Coordinates of C-alpha atoms and ligand atoms in Angstrom, one line a residue:
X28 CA 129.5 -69.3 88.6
X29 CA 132.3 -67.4 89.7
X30 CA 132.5 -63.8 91.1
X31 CA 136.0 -61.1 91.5
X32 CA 135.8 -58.2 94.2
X33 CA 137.7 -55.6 94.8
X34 CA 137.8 -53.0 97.6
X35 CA 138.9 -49.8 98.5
X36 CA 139.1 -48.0 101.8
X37 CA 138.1 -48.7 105.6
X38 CA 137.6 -51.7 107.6
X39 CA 134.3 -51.4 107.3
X40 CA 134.4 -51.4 103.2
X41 CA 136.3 -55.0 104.3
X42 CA 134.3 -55.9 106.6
X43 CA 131.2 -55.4 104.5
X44 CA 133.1 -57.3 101.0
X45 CA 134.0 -59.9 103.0
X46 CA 130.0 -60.6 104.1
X47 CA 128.7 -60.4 100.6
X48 CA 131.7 -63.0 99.9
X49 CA 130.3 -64.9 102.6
X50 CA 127.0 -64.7 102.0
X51 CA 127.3 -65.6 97.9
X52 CA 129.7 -68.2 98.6
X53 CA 126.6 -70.1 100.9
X54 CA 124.6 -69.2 97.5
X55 CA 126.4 -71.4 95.3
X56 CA 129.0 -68.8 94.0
X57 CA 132.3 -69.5 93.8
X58 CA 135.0 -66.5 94.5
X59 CA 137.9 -66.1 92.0
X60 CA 140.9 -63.8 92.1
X61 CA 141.2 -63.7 88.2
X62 CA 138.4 -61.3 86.4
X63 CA 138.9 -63.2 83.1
X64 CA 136.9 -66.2 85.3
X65 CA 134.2 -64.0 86.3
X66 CA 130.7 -63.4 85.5
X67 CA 130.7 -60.8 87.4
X68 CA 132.7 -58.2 89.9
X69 CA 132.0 -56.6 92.8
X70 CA 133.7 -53.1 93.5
X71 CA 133.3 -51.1 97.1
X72 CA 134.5 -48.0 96.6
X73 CA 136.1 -45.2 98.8
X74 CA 136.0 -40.8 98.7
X75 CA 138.0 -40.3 101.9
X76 CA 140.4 -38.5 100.5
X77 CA 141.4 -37.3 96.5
X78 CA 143.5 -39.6 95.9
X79 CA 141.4 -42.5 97.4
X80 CA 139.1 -41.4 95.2
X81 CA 140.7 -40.9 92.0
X82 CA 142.0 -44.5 92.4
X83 CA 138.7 -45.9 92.1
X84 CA 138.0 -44.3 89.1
X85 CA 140.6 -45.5 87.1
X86 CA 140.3 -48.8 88.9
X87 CA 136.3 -48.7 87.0
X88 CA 137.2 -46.8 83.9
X89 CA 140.2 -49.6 83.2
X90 CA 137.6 -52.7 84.1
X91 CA 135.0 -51.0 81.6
X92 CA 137.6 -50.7 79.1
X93 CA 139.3 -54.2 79.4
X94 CA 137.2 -57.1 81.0
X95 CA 133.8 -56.6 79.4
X96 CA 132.8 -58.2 82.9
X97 CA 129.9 -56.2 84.8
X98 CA 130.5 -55.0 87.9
X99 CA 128.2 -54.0 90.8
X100 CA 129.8 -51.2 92.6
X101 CA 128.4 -49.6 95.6
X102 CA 129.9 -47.4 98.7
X103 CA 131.0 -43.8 98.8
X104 CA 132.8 -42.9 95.6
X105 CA 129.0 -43.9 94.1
X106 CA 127.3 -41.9 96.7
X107 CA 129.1 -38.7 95.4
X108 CA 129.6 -39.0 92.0
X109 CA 126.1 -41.2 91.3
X110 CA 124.9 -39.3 88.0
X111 CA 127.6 -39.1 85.6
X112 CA 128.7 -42.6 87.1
X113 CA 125.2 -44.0 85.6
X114 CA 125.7 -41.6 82.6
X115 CA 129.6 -43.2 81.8
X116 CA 129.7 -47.6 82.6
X117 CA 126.0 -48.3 81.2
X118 CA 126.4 -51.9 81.7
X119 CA 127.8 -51.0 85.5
X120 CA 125.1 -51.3 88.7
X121 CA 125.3 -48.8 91.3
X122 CA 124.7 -49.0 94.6
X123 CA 125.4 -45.9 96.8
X124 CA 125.8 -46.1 100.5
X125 CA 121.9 -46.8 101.5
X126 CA 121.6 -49.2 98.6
X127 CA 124.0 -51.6 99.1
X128 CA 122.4 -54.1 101.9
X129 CA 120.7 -55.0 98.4
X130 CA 123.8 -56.2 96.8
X131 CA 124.0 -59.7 96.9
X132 CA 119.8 -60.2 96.4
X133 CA 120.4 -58.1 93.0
X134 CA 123.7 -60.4 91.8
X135 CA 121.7 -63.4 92.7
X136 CA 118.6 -61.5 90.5
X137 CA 121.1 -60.7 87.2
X138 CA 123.1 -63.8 87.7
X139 CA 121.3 -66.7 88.9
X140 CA 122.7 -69.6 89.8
X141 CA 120.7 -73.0 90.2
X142 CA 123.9 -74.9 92.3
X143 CA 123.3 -76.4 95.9
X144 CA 127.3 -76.0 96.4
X145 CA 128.6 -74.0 98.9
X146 CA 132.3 -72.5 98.2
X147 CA 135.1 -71.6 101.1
X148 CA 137.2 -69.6 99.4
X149 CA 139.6 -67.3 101.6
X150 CA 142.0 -69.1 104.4
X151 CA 139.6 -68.3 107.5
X152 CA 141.2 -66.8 110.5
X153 CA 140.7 -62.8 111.0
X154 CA 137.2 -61.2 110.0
X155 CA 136.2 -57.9 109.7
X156 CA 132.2 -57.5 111.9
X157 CA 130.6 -54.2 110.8
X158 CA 128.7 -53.1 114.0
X159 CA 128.2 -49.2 113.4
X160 CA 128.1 -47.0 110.2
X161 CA 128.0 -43.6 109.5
X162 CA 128.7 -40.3 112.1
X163 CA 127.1 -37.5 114.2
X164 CA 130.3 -35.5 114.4
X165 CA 131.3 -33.2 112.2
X166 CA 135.1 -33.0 111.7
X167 CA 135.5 -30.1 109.4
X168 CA 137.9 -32.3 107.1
X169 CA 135.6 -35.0 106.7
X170 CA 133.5 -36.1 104.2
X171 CA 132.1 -39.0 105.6
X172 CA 128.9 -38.1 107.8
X173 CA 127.5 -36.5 104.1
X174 CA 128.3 -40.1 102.4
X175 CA 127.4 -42.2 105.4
X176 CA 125.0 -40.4 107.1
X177 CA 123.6 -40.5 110.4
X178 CA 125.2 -42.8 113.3
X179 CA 123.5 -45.9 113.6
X180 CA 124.1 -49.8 115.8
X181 CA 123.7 -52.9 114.4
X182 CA 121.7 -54.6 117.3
X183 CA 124.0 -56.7 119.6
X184 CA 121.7 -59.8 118.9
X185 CA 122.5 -59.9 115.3
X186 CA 126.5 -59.1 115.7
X187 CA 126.5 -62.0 118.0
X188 CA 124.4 -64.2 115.0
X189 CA 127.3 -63.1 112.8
X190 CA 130.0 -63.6 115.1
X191 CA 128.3 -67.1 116.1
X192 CA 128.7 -67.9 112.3
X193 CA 131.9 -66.4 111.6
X194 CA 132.9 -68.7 114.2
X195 CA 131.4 -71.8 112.6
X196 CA 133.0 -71.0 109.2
X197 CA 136.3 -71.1 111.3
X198 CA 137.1 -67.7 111.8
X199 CA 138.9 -67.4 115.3
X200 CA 140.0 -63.7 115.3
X201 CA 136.6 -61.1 114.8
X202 CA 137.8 -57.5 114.1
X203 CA 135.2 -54.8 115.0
X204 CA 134.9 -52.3 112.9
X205 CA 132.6 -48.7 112.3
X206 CA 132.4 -45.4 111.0
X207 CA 133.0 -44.1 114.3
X208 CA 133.0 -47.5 116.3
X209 CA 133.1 -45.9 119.8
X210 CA 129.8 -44.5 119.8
X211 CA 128.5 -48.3 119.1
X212 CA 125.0 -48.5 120.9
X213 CA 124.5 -44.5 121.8
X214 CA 121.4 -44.7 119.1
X215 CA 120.1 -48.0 120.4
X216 CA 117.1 -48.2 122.7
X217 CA 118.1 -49.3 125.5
X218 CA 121.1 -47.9 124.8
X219 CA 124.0 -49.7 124.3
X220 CA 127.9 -49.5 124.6
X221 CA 131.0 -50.7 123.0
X222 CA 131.9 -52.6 126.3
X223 CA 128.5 -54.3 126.8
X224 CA 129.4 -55.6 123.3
X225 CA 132.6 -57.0 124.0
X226 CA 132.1 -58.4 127.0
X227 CA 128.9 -60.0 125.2
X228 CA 131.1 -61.1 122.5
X229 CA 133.2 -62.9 124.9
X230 CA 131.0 -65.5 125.3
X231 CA 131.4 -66.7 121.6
X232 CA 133.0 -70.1 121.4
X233 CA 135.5 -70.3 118.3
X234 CA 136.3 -67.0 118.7
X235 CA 139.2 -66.6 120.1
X236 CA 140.4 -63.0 119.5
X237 CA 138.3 -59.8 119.9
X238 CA 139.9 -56.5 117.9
X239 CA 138.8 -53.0 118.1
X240 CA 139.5 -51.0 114.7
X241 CA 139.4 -48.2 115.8
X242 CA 138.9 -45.9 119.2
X243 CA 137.5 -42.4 119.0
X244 CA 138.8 -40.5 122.4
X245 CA 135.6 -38.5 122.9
X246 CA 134.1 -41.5 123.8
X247 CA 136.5 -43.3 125.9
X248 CA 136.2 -43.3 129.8
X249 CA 138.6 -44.7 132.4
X250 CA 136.3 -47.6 133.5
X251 CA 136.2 -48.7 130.2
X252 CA 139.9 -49.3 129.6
X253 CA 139.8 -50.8 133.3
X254 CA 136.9 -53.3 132.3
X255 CA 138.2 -53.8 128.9
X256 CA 141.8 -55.1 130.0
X257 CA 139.8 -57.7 132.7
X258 CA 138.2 -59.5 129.2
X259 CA 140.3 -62.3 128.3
X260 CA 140.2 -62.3 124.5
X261 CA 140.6 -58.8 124.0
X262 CA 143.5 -58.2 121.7
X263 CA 147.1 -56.2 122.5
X264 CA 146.7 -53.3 120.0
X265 CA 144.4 -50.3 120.0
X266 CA 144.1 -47.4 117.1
X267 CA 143.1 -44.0 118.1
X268 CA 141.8 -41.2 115.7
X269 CA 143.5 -38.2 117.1
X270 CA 144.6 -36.7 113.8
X271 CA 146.3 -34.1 115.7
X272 CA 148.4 -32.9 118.7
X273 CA 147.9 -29.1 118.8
X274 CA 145.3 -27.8 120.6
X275 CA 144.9 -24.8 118.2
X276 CA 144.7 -27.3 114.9
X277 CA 142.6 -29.9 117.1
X278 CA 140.2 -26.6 117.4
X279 CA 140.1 -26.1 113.8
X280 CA 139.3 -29.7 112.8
X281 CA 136.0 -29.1 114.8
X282 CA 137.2 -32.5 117.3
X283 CA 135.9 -30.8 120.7
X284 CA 139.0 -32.3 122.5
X285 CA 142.7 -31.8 123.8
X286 CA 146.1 -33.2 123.2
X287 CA 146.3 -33.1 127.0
X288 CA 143.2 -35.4 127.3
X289 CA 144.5 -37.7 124.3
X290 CA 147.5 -38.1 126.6
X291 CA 145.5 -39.2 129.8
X292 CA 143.8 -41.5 127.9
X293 CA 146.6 -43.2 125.9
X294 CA 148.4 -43.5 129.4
X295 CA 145.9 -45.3 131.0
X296 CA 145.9 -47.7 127.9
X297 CA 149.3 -48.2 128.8
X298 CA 149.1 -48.6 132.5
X299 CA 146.4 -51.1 131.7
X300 CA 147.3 -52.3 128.8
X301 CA 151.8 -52.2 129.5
X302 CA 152.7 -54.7 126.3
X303 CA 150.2 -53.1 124.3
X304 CA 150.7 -52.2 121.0
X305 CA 149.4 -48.5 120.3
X306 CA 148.5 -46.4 117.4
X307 CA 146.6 -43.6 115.6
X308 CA 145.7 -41.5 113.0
X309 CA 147.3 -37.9 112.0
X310 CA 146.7 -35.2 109.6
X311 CA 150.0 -33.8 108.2
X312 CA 149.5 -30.4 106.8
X313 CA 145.9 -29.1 108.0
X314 CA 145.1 -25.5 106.7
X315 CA 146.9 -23.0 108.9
X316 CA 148.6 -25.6 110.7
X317 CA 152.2 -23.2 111.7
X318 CA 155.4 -24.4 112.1
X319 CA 155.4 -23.8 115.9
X320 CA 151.7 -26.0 115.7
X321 CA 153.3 -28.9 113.5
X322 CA 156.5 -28.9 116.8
X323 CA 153.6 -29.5 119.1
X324 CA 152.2 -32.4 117.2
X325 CA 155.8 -33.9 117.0
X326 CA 156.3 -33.6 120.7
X327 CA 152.8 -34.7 121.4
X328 CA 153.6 -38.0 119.5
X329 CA 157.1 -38.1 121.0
X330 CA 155.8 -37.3 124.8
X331 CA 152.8 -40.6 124.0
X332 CA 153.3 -44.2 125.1
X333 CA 152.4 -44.8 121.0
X334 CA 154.1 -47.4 118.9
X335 CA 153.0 -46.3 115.2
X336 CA 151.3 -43.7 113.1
X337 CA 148.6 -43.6 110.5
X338 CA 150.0 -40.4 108.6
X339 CA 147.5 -38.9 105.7
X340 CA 148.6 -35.7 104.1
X341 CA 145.8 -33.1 104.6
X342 CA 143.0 -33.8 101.3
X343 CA 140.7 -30.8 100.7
X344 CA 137.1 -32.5 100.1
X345 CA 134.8 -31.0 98.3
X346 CA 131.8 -30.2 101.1
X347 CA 133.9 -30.0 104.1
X348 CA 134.4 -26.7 106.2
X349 CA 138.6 -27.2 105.8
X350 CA 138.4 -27.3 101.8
X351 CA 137.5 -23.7 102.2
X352 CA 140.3 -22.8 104.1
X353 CA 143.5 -21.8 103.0
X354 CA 146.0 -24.8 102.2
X355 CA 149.2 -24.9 102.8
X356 CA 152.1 -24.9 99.8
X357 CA 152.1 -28.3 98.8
X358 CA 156.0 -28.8 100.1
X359 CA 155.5 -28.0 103.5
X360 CA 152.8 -30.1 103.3
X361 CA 154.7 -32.8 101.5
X362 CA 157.7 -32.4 103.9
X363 CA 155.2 -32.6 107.2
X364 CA 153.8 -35.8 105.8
X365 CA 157.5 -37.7 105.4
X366 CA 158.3 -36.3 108.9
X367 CA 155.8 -37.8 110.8
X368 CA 156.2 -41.4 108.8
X369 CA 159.8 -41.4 109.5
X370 CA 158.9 -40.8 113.1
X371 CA 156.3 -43.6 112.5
X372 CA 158.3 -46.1 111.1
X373 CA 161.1 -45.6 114.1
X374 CA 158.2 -46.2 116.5
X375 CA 157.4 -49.0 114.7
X376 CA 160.8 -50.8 114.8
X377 CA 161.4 -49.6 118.0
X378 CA 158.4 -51.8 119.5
X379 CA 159.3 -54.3 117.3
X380 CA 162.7 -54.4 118.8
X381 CA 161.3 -54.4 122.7
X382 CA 159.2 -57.4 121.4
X383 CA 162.0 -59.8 120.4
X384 CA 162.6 -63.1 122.1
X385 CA 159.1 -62.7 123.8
X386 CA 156.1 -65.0 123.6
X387 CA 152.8 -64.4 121.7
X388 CA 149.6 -66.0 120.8
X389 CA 148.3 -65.4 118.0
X390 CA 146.3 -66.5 114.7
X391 CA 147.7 -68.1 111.7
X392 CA 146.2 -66.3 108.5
X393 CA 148.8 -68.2 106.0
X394 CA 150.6 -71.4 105.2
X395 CA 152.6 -72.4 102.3
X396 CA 155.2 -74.7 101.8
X397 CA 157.8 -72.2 102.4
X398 CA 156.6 -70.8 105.5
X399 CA 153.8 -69.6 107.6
X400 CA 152.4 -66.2 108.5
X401 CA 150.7 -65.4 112.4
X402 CA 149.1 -62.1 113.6
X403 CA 149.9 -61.9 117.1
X404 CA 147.6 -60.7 119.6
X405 CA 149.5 -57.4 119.7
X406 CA 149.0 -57.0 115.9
X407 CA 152.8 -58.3 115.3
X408 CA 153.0 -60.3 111.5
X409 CA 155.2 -62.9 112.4
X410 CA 156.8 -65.1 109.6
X411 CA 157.4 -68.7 110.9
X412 CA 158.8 -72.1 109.3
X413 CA 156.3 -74.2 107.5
X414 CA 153.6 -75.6 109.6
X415 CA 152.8 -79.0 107.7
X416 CA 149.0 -79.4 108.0
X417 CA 148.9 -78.4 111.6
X418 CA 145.3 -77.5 111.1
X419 CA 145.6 -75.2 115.0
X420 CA 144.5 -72.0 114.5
X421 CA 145.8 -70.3 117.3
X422 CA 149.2 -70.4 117.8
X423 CA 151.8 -69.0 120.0
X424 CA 155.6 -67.8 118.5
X425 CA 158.1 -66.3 120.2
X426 CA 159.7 -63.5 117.8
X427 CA 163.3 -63.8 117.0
X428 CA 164.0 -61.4 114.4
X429 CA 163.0 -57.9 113.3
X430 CA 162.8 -58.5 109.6
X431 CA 161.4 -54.5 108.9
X432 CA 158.9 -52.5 110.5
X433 CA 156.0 -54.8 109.4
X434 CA 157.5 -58.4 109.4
X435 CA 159.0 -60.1 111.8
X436 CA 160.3 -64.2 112.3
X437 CA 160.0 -66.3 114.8
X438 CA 159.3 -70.1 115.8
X439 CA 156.4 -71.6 117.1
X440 CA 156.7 -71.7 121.1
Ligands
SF4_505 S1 134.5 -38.7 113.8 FE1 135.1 -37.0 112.5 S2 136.7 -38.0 111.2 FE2 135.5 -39.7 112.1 S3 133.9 -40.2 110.6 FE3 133.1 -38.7 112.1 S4 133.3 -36.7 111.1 FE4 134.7 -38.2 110.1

């Protein structure tokens, strides 16, 4: 019996599609990329921002319309909009966010299959390991602690079964992932950190690359970058959710930090970590953001050892302190945006550049006859000639070209 997915939104929406792929594949199901195959589709949906969310809602209203497939949808957008959800697709199961660890047991309920067969279906090399969900903070742009709810740890003994088995299904790169994955542990008795999980994870053979989704700076402390740069399989590229680089605007979002402390910490990244490859996320455009405050985010990013930018326009959500504050005339807001990805696209080319003829390992994640495609250790995609069956997973290239600000070519070194 074969199944679709689709997914919207964060890591840890991919993280947690590509376990119930995993997990129904060891079922018997087979995955499919065509919904006229399917029996059935499964849908993770994202509210993050408007537009995220409108997406999704065309994405189900055109599937109700035009596959007569059912779908099992879970995740935020289902979360928020529940009622009329249940009221509109009839033939649809929901599953908001507290509901859907029962998933895959109610797709193997509805659809049973009686098959001993067990399907691979994606090219194994980079998984996503969901470790943390939800939030304690309260950003007052953000929706997610009200969708999500309360921080809470997987236990390190069952990240390490999943990593173990990630491992045996020939995954080599494991790609950490959370709500807010820097406060990993802090609900955990004994308590936990993100560091006594890595170093942990270490120890997993197959794995041979260990990626951190993202980094909240509240969290971060100078022992851990030190400790963290002495682990071996620790990748060459760390995000940071700083969303902004005025003081003032950094006040308003609620974030209980500094663009001055954002800088000490991104430096000692740096000084630990001096090929690294570093990003993070902004808001372009929060309420009451001035002109003179927008300069200061510019020179923040300019004045940071960082290497790309996540840019999202500012989204009112419904709920959240900042959708009662006063917006900003969409053209500022529009023109703020299309700064700061300019500026991210130069920093992006710009490291890609300072990269060329140097050595990387790194994973493959696809071969074809026409070529093959590795993400490097420092999150580089690097487009090399055909492999012919060589089965290695970990490679190393040297990059020769910059082809844009997201591919690059190279040959196997
Ligand atoms: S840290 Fe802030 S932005 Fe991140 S999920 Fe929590 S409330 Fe949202």
């Amino acid at each position: 019996m074969k199944f679709v997915v689709e997914c919207f939104g964060c890591r840890s929406n991919q993280a947690e599609v590509q376990e119930w792929i995993v997990e129904l594949e060891g079922r018997g199901y087979e995955l499919t990329t065509r919904a006229a195959e399917a029996t059935f589709g499964i849908l993770n949906t994202c509210s993050v921002t408007e537009k995220a969310e409108k997406d999704v809602l065309r994405f189900i209203g055109r599937t109700y319309r035009h596959t007569g497939v059912p779908w099992l949808v879970a995740g935020c957008t289902v979360s928020r909009e529940r009622a009329g959800l249940d009221q509109k697709y009839r033939s649809y199961f929901f599953f908001d966010n507290r509901e859907k660890q029962r998933l895959v047991e109610t797709a193997c309920e509805l659809f049973p299959v009686d098959s001993r067969l067990i399907y691979h279906s994606a090219f194994r090399s980079r998984v996503f390991l969901k470790v943390q969900d939800g939030c304690n903070f309260r950003c007052s742009f953000c929706i997610v602690p009200a969708l999500r709810g309360k921080a809470r740890s997987l236990e390190p003994k069952e990240v390490l079964a999943k990593a173990r088995r990630y491992a045996g299904l020939g995954y080599r790169e494991v790609v950490l992932t959370g709500i807010n994955l820097s406060s990993y542990g802090y609900d955990l008795f004994p308590r936990q950190t993100l560091l006594d999980l890595v170093a942990a994870l270490q120890h997993v053979r197959g794995v041979e690359i260990i990626r951190l989704s993202s980094l909240d700076p509240r969290f971060i402390r100078y022992h851990f970058i030190k400790e963290l740069a002495a682990m071996p399989k620790v990748a060459d590229s760390f995000h940071f959710s700083l969303q902004s680089g005025s003081d003032a605007v950094i006040r308003r979002m609620n974030r209980g930090s500094r663009g001055a402390e954002y800088l000490r910490i991104l430096s000692h990244f740096r000084d630990y970590f001096p090929e690294a490859n570093l990003g993070a996320d902004f808001i372009a455009g929060f309420p009451g953001e001035s002109e003179r405050q927008f300069q200061e985010t510019v020179a923040f990013i300019q004045a940071a050892p960082l290497n790309y930018l996540h840019v999202f326009p500012f989204s009112p959500r419904p709920g959240t302190k900042a959708a009662t504050l006063e917006p900003l005339p969409p053209p500022v807001l529009r023109a703020r945006a299309a700064e700061l990805k300019d500026l991210g696209s130069q920093m992006k080319l710009a490291y890609r550049d300072r990269c060329r003829g140097k050595i990387f390992s790194g994973i493959l994640i696809e071969e074809n006859p026409h070529y093959a495609l590795v993400v490097t250790r420092n999150f580089l995609s690097v487009r090399v000639p055909p492999l012919r069956g060589f089965k290695k997973r970990k490679l190393h290239v040297r990059v020769e070209r910059v082809v844009n600000e997201n591919l690059c070519e190279g040959k196997i070194a």
